[in-house]
Each structure stands twice: as structure tokens, then as C-alpha cells.
Coordinates of C-alpha atoms and ligand atoms in Angstrom, one line a residue:
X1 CA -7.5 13.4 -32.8
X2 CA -7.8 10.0 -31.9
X3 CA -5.5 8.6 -28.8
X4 CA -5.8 4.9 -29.1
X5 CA -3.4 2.8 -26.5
X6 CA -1.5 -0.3 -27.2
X7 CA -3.2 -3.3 -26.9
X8 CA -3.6 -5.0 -23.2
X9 CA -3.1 -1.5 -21.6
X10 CA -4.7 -1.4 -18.4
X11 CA -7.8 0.0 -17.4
X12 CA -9.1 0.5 -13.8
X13 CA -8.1 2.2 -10.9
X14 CA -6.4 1.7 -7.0
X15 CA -7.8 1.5 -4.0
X16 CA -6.5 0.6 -0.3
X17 CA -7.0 -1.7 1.9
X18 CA -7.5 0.9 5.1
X19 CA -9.1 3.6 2.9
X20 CA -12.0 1.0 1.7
X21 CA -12.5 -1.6 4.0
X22 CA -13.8 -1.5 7.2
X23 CA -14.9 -4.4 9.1
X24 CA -12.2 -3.1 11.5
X25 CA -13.4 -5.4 14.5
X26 CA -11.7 -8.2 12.1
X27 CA -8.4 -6.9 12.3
X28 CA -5.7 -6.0 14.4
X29 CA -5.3 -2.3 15.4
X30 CA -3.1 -0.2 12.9
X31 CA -1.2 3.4 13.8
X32 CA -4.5 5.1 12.2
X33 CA -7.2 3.3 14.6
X34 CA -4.7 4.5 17.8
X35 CA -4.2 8.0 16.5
X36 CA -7.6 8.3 15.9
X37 CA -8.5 7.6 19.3
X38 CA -5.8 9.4 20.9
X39 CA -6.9 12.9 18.9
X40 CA -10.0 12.5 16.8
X41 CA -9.6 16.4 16.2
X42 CA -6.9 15.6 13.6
X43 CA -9.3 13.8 11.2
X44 CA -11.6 15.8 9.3
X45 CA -14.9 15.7 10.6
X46 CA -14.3 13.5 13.3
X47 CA -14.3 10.4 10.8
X48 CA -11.8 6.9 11.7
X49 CA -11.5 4.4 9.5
X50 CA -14.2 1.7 11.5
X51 CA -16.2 1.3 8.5
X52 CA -14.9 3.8 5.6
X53 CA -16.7 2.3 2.4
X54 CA -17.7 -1.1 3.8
X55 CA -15.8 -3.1 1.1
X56 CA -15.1 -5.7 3.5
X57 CA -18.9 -6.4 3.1
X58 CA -19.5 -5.3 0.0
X59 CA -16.7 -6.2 -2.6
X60 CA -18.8 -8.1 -4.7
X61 CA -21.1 -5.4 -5.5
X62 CA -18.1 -3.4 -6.1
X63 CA -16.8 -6.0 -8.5
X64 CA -19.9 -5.6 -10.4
X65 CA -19.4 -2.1 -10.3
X66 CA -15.4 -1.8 -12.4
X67 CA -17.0 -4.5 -14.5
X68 CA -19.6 -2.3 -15.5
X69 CA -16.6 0.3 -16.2
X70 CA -14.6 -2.3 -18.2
X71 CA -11.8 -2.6 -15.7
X72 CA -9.5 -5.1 -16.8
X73 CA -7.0 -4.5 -13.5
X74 CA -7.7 -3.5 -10.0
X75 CA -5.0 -2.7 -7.4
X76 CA -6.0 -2.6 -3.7
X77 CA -3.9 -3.8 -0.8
X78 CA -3.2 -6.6 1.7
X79 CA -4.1 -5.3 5.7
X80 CA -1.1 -7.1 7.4
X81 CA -3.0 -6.4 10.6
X82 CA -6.3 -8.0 8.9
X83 CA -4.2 -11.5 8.3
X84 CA -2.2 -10.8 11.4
X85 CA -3.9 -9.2 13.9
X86 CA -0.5 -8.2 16.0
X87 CA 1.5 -8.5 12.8
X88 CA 2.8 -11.9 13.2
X89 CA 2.6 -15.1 14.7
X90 CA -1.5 -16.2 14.7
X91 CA -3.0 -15.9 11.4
X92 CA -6.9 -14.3 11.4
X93 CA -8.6 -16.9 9.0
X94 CA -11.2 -14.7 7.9
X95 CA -8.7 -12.0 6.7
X96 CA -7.5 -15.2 4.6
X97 CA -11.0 -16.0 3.6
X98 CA -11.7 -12.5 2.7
X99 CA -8.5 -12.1 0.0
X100 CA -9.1 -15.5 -1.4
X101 CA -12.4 -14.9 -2.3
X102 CA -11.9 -11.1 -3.4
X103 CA -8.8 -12.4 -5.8
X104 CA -11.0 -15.0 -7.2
X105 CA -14.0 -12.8 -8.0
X106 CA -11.6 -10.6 -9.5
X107 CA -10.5 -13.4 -11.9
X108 CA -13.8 -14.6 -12.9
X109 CA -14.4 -11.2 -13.8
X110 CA -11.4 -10.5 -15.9
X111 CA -9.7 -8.3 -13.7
X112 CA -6.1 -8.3 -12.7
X113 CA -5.3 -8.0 -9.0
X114 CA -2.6 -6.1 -8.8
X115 CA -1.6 -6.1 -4.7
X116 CA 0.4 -4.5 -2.3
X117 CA 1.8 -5.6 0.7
X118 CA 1.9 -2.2 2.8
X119 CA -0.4 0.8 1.9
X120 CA 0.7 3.1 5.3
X121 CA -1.2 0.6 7.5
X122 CA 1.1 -0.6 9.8
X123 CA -0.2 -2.5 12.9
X124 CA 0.0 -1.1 16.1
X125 CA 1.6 -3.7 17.7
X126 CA 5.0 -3.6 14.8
X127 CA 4.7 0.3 15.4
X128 CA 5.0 -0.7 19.3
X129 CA 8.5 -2.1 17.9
X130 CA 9.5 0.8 16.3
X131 CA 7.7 0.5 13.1
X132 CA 10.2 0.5 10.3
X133 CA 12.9 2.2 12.1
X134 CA 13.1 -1.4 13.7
X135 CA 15.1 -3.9 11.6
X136 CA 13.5 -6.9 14.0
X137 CA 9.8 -4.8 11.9
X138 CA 11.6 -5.4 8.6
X139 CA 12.1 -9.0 9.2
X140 CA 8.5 -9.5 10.2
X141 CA 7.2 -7.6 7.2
X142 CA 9.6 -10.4 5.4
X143 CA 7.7 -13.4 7.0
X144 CA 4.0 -11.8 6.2
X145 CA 5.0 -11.5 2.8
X146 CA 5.9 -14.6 2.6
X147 CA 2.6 -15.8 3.3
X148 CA 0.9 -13.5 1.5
X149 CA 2.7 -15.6 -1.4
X150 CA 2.2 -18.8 -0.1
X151 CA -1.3 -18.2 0.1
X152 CA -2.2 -16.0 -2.9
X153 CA 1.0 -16.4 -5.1
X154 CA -1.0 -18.9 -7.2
X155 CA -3.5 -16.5 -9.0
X156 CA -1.6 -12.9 -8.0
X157 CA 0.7 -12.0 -10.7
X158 CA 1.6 -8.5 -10.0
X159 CA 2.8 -7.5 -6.6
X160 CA 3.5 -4.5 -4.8
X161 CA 6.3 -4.1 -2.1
X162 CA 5.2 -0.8 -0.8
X163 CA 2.8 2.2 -2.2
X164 CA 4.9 5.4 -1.9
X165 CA 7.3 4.5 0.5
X166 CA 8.1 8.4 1.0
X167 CA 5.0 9.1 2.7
X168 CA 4.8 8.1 5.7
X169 CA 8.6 9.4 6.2
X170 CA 7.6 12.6 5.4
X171 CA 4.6 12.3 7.0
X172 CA 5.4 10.3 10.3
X173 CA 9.1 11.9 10.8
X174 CA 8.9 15.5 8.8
X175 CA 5.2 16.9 7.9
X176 CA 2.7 15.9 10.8
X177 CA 0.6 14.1 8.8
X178 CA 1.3 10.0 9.8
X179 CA 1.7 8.4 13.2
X180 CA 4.1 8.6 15.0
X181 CA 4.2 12.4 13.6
X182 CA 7.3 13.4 15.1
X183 CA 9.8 15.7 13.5
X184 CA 13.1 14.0 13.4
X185 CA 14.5 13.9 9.8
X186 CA 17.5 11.3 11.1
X187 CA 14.5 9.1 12.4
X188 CA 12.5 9.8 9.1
X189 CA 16.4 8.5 7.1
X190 CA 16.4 5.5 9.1
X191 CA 12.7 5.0 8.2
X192 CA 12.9 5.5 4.5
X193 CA 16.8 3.0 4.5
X194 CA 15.0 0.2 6.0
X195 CA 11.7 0.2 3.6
X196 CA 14.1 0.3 0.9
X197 CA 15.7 -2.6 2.7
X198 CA 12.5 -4.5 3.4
X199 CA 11.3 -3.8 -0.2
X200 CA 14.4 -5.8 -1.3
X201 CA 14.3 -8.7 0.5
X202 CA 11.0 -9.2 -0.5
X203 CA 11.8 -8.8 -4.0
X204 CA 14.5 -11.1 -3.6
X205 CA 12.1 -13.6 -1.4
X206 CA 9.6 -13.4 -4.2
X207 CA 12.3 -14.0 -7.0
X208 CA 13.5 -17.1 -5.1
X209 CA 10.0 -18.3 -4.4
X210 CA 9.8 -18.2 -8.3
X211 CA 12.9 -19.6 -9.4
X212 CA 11.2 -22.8 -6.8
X213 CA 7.9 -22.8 -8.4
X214 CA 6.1 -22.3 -5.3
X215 CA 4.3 -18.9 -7.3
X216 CA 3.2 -18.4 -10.4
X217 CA 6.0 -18.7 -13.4
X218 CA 4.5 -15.4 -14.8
X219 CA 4.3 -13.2 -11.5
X220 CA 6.2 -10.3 -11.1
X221 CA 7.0 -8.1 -8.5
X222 CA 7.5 -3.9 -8.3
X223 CA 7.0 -1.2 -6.0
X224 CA 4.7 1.9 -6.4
X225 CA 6.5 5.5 -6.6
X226 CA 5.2 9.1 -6.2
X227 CA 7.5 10.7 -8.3
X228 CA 7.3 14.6 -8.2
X229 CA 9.4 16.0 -11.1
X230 CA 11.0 19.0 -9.4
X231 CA 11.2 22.1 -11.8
X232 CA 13.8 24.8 -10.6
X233 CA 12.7 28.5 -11.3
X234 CA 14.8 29.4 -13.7
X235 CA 18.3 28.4 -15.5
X236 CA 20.4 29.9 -12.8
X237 CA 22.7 27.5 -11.3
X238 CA 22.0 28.1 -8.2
X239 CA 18.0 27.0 -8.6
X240 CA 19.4 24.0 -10.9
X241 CA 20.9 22.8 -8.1
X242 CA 17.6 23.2 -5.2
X243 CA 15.5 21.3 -7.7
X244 CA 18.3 18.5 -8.1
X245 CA 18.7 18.6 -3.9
X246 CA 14.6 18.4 -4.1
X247 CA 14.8 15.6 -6.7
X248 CA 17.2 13.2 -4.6
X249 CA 15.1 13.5 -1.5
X250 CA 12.3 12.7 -2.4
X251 CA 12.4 11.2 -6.0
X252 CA 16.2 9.3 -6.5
X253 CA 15.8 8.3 -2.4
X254 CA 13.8 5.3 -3.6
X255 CA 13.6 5.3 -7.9
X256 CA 17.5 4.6 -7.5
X257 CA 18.0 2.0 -4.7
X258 CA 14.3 0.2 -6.1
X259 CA 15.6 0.1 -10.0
X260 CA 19.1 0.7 -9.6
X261 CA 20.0 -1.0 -6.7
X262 CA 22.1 1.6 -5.3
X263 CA 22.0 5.2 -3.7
X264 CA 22.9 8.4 -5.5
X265 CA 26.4 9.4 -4.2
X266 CA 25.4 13.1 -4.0
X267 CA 22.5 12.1 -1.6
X268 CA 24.8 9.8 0.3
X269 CA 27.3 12.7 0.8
X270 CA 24.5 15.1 1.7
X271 CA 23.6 13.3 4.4
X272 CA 26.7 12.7 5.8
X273 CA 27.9 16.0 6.1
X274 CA 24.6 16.5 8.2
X275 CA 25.6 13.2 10.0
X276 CA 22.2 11.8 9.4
X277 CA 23.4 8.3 7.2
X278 CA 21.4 5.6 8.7
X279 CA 22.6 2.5 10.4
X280 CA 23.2 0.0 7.7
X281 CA 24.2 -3.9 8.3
X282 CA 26.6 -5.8 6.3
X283 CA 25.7 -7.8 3.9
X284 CA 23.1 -4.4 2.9
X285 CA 24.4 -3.5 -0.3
X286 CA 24.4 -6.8 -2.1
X287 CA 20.9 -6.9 -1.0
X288 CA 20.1 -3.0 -2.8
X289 CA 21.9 -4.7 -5.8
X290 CA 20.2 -7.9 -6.2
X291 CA 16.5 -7.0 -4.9
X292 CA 15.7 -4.8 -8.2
X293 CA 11.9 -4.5 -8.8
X294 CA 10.4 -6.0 -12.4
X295 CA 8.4 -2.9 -12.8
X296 CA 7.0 1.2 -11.3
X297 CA 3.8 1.9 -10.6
X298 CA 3.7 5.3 -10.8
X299 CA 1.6 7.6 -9.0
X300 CA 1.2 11.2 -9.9
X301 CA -0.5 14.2 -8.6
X302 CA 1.5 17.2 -8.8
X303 CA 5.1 18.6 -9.9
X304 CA 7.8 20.2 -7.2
X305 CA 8.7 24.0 -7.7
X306 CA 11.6 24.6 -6.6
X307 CA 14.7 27.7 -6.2
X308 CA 17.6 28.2 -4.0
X309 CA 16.5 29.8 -0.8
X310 CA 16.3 32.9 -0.4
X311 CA 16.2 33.0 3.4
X312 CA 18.1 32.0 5.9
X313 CA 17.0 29.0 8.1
X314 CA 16.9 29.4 12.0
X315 CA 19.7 27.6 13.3
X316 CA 17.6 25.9 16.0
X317 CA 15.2 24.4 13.6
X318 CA 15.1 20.8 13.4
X319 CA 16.8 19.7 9.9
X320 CA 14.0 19.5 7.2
X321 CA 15.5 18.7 3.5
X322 CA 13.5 22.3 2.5
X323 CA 16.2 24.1 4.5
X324 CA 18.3 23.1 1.6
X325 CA 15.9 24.4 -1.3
X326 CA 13.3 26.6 -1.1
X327 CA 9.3 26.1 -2.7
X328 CA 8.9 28.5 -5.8
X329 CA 5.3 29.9 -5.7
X330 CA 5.0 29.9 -9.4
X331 CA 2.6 32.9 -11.1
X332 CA 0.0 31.8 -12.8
X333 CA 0.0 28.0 -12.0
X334 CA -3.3 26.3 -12.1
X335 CA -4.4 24.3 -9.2
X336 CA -7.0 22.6 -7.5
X337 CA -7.8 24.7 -4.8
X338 CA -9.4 22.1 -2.8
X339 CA -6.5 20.0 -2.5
X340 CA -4.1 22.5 -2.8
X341 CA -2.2 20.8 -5.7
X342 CA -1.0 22.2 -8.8
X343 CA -2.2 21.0 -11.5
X344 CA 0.5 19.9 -14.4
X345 CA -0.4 17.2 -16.5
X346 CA 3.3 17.6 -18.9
X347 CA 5.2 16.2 -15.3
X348 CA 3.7 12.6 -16.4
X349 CA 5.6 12.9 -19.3
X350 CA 8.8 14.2 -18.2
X351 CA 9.0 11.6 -15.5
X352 CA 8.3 8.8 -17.8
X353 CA 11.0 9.8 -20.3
X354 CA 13.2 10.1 -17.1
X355 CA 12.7 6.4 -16.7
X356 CA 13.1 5.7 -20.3
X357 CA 16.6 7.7 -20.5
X358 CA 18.1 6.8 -17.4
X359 CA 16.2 3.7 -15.3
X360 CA 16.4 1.2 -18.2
X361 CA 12.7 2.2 -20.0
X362 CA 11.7 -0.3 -16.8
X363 CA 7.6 -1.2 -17.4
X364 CA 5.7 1.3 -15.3
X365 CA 2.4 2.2 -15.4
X366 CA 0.1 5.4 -14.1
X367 CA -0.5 3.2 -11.1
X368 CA -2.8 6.4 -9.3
X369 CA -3.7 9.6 -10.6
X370 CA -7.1 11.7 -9.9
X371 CA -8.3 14.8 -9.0
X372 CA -10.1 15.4 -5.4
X373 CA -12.5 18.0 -5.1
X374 CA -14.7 19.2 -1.7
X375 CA -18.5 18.7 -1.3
X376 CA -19.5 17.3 -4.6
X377 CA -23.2 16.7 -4.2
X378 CA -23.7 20.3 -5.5
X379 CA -22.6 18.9 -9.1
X380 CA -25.9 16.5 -8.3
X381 CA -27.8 16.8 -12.3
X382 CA -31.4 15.9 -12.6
X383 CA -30.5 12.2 -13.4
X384 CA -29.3 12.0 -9.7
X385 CA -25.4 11.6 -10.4
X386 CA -22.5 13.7 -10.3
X387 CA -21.4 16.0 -13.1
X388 CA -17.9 16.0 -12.6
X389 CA -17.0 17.1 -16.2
X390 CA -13.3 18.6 -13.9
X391 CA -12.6 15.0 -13.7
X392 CA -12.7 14.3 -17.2
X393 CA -10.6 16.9 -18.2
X394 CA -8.4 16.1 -16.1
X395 CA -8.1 12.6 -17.0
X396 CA -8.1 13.4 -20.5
X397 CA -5.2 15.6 -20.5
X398 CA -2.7 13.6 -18.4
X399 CA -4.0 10.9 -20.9
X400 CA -2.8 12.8 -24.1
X401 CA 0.5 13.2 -22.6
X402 CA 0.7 9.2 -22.2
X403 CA -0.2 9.1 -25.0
X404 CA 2.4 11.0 -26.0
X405 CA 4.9 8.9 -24.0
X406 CA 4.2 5.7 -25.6
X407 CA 4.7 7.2 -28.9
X408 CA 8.4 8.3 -28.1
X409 CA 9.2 5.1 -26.9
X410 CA 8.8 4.9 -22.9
X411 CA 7.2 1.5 -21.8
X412 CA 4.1 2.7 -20.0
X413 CA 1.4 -0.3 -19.6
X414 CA -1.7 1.3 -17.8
X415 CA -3.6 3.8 -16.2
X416 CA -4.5 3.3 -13.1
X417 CA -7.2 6.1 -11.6
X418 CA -6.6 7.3 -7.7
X419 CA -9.9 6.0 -7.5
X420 CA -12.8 3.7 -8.0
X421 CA -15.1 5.1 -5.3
X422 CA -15.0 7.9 -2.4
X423 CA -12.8 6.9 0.2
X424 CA -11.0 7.2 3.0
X425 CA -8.4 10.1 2.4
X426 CA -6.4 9.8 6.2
X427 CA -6.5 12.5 7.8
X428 CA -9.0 14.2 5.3
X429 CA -10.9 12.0 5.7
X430 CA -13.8 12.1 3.1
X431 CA -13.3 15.6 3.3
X432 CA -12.2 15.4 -0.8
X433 CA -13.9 13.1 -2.8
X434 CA -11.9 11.0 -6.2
X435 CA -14.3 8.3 -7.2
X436 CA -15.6 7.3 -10.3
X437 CA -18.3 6.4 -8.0
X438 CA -19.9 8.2 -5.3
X439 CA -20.2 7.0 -1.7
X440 CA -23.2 8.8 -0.1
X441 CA -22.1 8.8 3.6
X442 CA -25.4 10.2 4.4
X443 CA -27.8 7.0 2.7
X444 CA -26.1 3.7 4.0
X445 CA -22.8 4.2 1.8
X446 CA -25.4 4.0 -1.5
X447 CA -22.7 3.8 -5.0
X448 CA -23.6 5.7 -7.7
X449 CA -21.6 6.0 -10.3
X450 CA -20.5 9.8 -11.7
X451 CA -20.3 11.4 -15.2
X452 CA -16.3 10.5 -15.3
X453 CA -17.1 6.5 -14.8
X454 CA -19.9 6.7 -17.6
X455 CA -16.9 8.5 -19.8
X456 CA -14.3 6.2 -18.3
X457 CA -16.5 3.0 -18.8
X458 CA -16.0 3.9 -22.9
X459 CA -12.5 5.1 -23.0
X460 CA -11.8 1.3 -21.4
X461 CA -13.8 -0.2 -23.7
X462 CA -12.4 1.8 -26.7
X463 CA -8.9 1.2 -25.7
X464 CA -8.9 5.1 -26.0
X465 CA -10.4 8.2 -27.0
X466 CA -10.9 11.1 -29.6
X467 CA -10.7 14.7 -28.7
Ligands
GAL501 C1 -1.8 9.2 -2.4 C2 -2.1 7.9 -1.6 C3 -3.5 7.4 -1.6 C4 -4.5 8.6 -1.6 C5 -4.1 9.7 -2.5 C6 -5.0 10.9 -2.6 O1 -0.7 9.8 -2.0 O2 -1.4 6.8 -2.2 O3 -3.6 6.6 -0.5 O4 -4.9 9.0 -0.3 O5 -2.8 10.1 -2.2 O6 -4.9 11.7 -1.4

């Protein structure tokens, strides 16, 4: 069968500004370069983020790199403590050098940047404040974005508030897995309200800016979700409602105030009867309402199983949204093992006729998706590259059910892939690699492309595939 996409769908995939980088003598410290030195042993193998992939240095090779893959669209990120080194007031004019020329080779190559303002990179000296707890932190955030538009507003037509805004919650306040990596859900609330708030104003900021002419006519401006559809175990009412309670922490906390403008009244009222609403300021609301995104990137990796627990939760625990749902170990599911992620390529689906029936059939598109799997030199063939025929398949399938999603209707635009070259992976590290392109940590960072970005380079240039 033949799966051919509509025309202008995008091709490439997403990278970060940490994750890629380097060059970290240029910036300002972020939460990852303090953590890392206060306990190495969490990263895997010992590795920071100094140089990761050296695409400070070496974007324009990289650029020749998607454009042998046919890229027409790139995402990466802006390191607010790259343009300002303690996260406001002196601007680092290299940082500004650096994005200028990256967004212009981009161009002249026929790729769209697509940028984001805040890819978990927080500088150390905002953290000092409070991070995004701190409502003086949101304002700041407001100001760098602001110049991020000033600056780059004239050729950038698609911007990103945040990438998954629910990550470094659950990671920083719930999971251990972000700085400050505390367990305080009420903390982790407070966190997760004011990113929603900061995401507003500057959608509202940018609208304004518009509506001025002081940026492009055509821009637009979303935010980048990971949705995890949350499947209850069975049809029993009482796992209905865990994978709803599942779904409205960590899917409806930021798809409803982002495209809707407003919480859901049953989070609202969960929360409150564990006293854990947030501090909100007047004037808040309006700002939900108005600050809408234009359009969802959405990144997928796995679905949420979910029942109603089963056992009861130690009183003494500190509050962690699972005590009111339990994970469902589902028989049989397949997974990659190195990640520890199921693997479900329908849940693409699902979610985007979720947008189409009940956010508006907002434009979204597959903004990251990818499969990361351990210590693949052994898949080293004779030619010297990577036989990573997993990745294809993997591709390919959550492809056929976007497929499938454009042909009932949902307005999906592009496909993104989680990522263009080995990287960075926080605490993992480089641990698990998701490149199209190998970066050999071993020979000066050497890029060679894998068996996927040879498939990839023709599905981009086909505008699809047959299987
Ligand atoms: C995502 C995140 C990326 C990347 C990816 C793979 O959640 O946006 O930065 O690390 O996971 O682990």
C-alpha cells in the first residue's frame, strides 16, 4: 500500500539546545551543569553536558547533514542561559551570533526553524530564584522571549513556548529525575500553574508583537505536549475512572489550559480536596483564556496503563498523583526493553482524534517520536554504518497510523523524529542512542549517518512510502 502525505507536510526531526550543543564555557550555568557537579554519579557514565555533540561548533556540517536527508523543518531550542548568561539583564553576543547565523543557514537551505524557548534548561541563577515556582522567574522568562522575538522574530515563523512542560514537574518535584529533584507534589502544582502561566503571556506577548508588526505577519506560536493516552484495564468503572484521574494529571493539566484556556473542573476539585491548588494572581484567568497557542507539537513515546489501585497507600507517603490510580502491567505488551517503554504505535492515533473531537482539530504535528536503543555499534554492517532496521519499523508503523489520522480528518502537519543525531539524553546520558545519525564518542564525535536516515532521506523526498 502506498501512504503518501499531504503536500507541505514536514519532514525532519528535533533536537535541543542542551542535548546538542556544547560550547558550555559560552553560556551561563543551567540546573544540569550544577547537578552534574554536585553528583556526577547520577549521570550515566559519568558524562555532563560540556560538549555533548559539539553543535555549537559544528551546525553547519549538521545542516549539510538534514539536507542530505531532505529535511524541510528543524526544531531545536533557544539556551536562555546561552543569550543570558544569569538569565537576564547582560546579553552574551555570541549566543546572538550563534542563533542568527544557525536560523539563516537553516533558511538558505530550505529548512523551517521551528524554536523553543525552554527545553528543561533553566539557568542556574533563575533556579537560585526559585525556578518556576517563582512568579518574579515567569516574568523574566517574559522579557527573554521578548528578545528572542525582537531578534529572531523576522525569519522564525514557528515558536515554541515550552517542550513538555510536564517534565521537569514530574521530574524535579515527583520522580527524581530533574533538579531540584525534590518530592513535593504541592511544589511540583505550583511549578506546572505558573509554566502554564508563563506559556500564556508569551503567547499573548507574541500575538501583540504581531498585531504591531514588529514579527513576521505569518509567525505563529504553540507549545509542545507529551501526551500519553491513558488506557484503563478493563471497562469496569472503577479503572475508567484511574485512567481519567491519570489523563488529567498529566495530559488535560496543560492540553486544556494551552488550547482551551481553562482547567478541567474535575482536576481543579481534585486538588483542592488535597489542598494542593496553587497560588494564583488576579487577573490569571483572563490571561489562560486569551493566551491560546496557534498550534501542538506533539511528542509521543508511549501510552499510560492504568486501573484502580489495588493497594492501599501508606499514609505517611508524600502525595504522588499514582496514589490515586495504580500502573497496569499489561501481559503481553511489547516494549523496548532498553528504555523501558512500551511500545504502541495506535496511541498516535487515538490522541490525535482526541484533538480533533474535543480541542478544535487545532494544527499539530508529531513534533518528536523515536525509538532509543543501548550500545548500537554492534549493529555496525560491513559498509561501516548502523543497521538499525528496529528504527524503521518503528517509524513506519506510527507513520501508517498518521497516516491513518489524516485520512479521518485530524489536522496533523508533520513528523518530527526524536532525533537527528545521538545526543544528550539527561541523566542517560548517551547511554541510549535515537539518531538518524551516529555520534561516535569514541572518534572526535565523527557523524555517520544510519540505515533509518538512508530510508528516512527517501520517505522525505517521496512525501511518503509503500509497504
Ligand atoms: C523527551 C524529551 C527529549 C528527549 C526524549 C528522549 O521526553 O523531550 O529531550 O530526551 O524524551 O529521551
Amino acid at each position: 500500500m502506498k501512504y503518501i502525505f499531504p503536500e507541505g507536510f514536514w519532514w525532519g526531526a528535533a533536537v535541543s539546545a542542551l542535548q546538542v550543543e556544547g560550547a558550555s564555557d559560552k553560556r551561563g550555568e543551567t540546573t544540569w551543569d550544577r547537578w552534574f557537579k554536585l553528583e556526577p554519579n547520577r549521570f550515566f557514565d559519568g558524562v555532563g553536558p560540556k560538549v555533548t555533540s559539539d553543535f555549537y561548533n559544528r551546525y553547519e556540517e549538521d545542516i549539510e547533514l538534514m539536507k542530505e536527508l531532505n529535511f524541510n523543518s528543524f526544531r531545536t531550542s533557544i539556551s536562555w542561559a546561552r543569550l543570558f548568561p544569569k538569565g537576564f539583564g547582560e546579553i552574551n553576543q555570541e549566543g546572538v551570533d550563534f542563533y542568527n547565523n544557525l536560523i539563516d543557514k537553516l533558511i538558505e537551505n530550505n529548512i523551517e526553524p521551528v524554536i523553543a524557548l525552554f527545553h528543561f534548561d533553566m539557568p542556574m541563577a533563575m533556579m537560585d530564584l526559585g525556578g518556576f515556582e517563582s512568579r518574579e522567574v515567569v516574568n523574566y522568562y517574559e522579557e527573554y522571549a521578548k528578545i528572542c522575538f525582537e531578534l529572531f522574530g523576522d525569519r522564525v515563523k514557528h515558536w515554541v513556548t515550552h517542550n513538555e512542560p510536564i517534565v521537569p514537574v514530574e521530574g524535579g518535584y515527583l520522580y527524581n529525575f530533574h533538579y531540584p529533584d525534590v518530592v513535593d507534589c504541592k511544589r511540583g502544582i505550583q511549578v506546572a500553574y505558573n509554566t502554564a502561566i508563563s506559556s500564556a503571556k508569551v503567547v499573548n506577548l507574541y500575538k501583540e508583537m504581531r498585531a504591531e508588526g514588529k514579527v513576521r505577519e505569518d509567525g505563529r506560536i504553540g507549545i509542545v505536549l507529551s501526551l500519553t493516552p491513558s488506557y484503563p484495564r478493563s471497562n469496569n468503572s472503577a479503572d475508567l475512572k484511574a485512567a481519567r484521574i491519570a489523563d488529567l494529571f498529566f495530559n488535560k493539566s496543560f492540553l486544556d489550559p494551552c488550547v482551551k484556556g481553562a482547567y478541567p473542573e474535575e482536576l481543579v476539585s481534585i486538588l483542592a480536596d488535597r489542598n494542593m491548588l496553587p497560588v494564583v494572581e488576579e487577573g490569571d484567568k483572563n490571561l489562560l483564556k486569551e493566551g491560546v497557542v496557534e498550534f501542538l507539537g506533539f511528542n509521543y513515546y508511549f501510552p499510560r496503563r492504568v486501573k484502580v489501585r489495588e493497594n492501599a497507600v501508606n499514609a505517611k507517603a508524600p502525595f504522588l498523583p499514582e496514589h490515586l490510580f495504580e500502573y497496569y502491567d499489561m501481559p503481553g505488551k511489547r516494549m523496548n526493553r532498553y528504555r523501558g517503554w512500551e511500545i504502541y504505535a495506535k496511541g498516535t492515533f487515538d490522541t490525535l482524534i482526541n484533538i480533533k473531537d474535543n480541542y478544535g482539530n487545532l494544527p499539530i504535528f508529531i513534533s518528536e517520536n523515536g525509538m532509543g536503543v543501548e550500545d548500537e555499534a554492534r549493529f555496525r554492517n560491513k559498509k561501516g554504518y548502523i543497521d538499525d532496521d528496529y528504527r524503521i519499523n518503528f517509524v513506519k508503523e506510527h507513520l501508517k497510523w498518521l497516516h491513518k489520522a489524516i485520512e479521518e480528518g485530524c489536522n496533523v502537519n508533520g513528523y518530527h523524529m526524536w532525533t537527528l543525531m545521538d545526543n544528550w539524553s539527561w541523566m542517560n546520558a548517551y547511554k541510549n542512542r535515537y539518531g538518524f545519525i551516529e555520534v561516535d564518542l569514541e572518534d572526535d564525535l565523527k557523524r555517520t549517518m544510519k540505515k533509518s536516515g538512508y530510508w528516512f532521506k527517501e520517505v522525505a523526498q517521496n512525501n511518503g512510502f509503500n509497504d
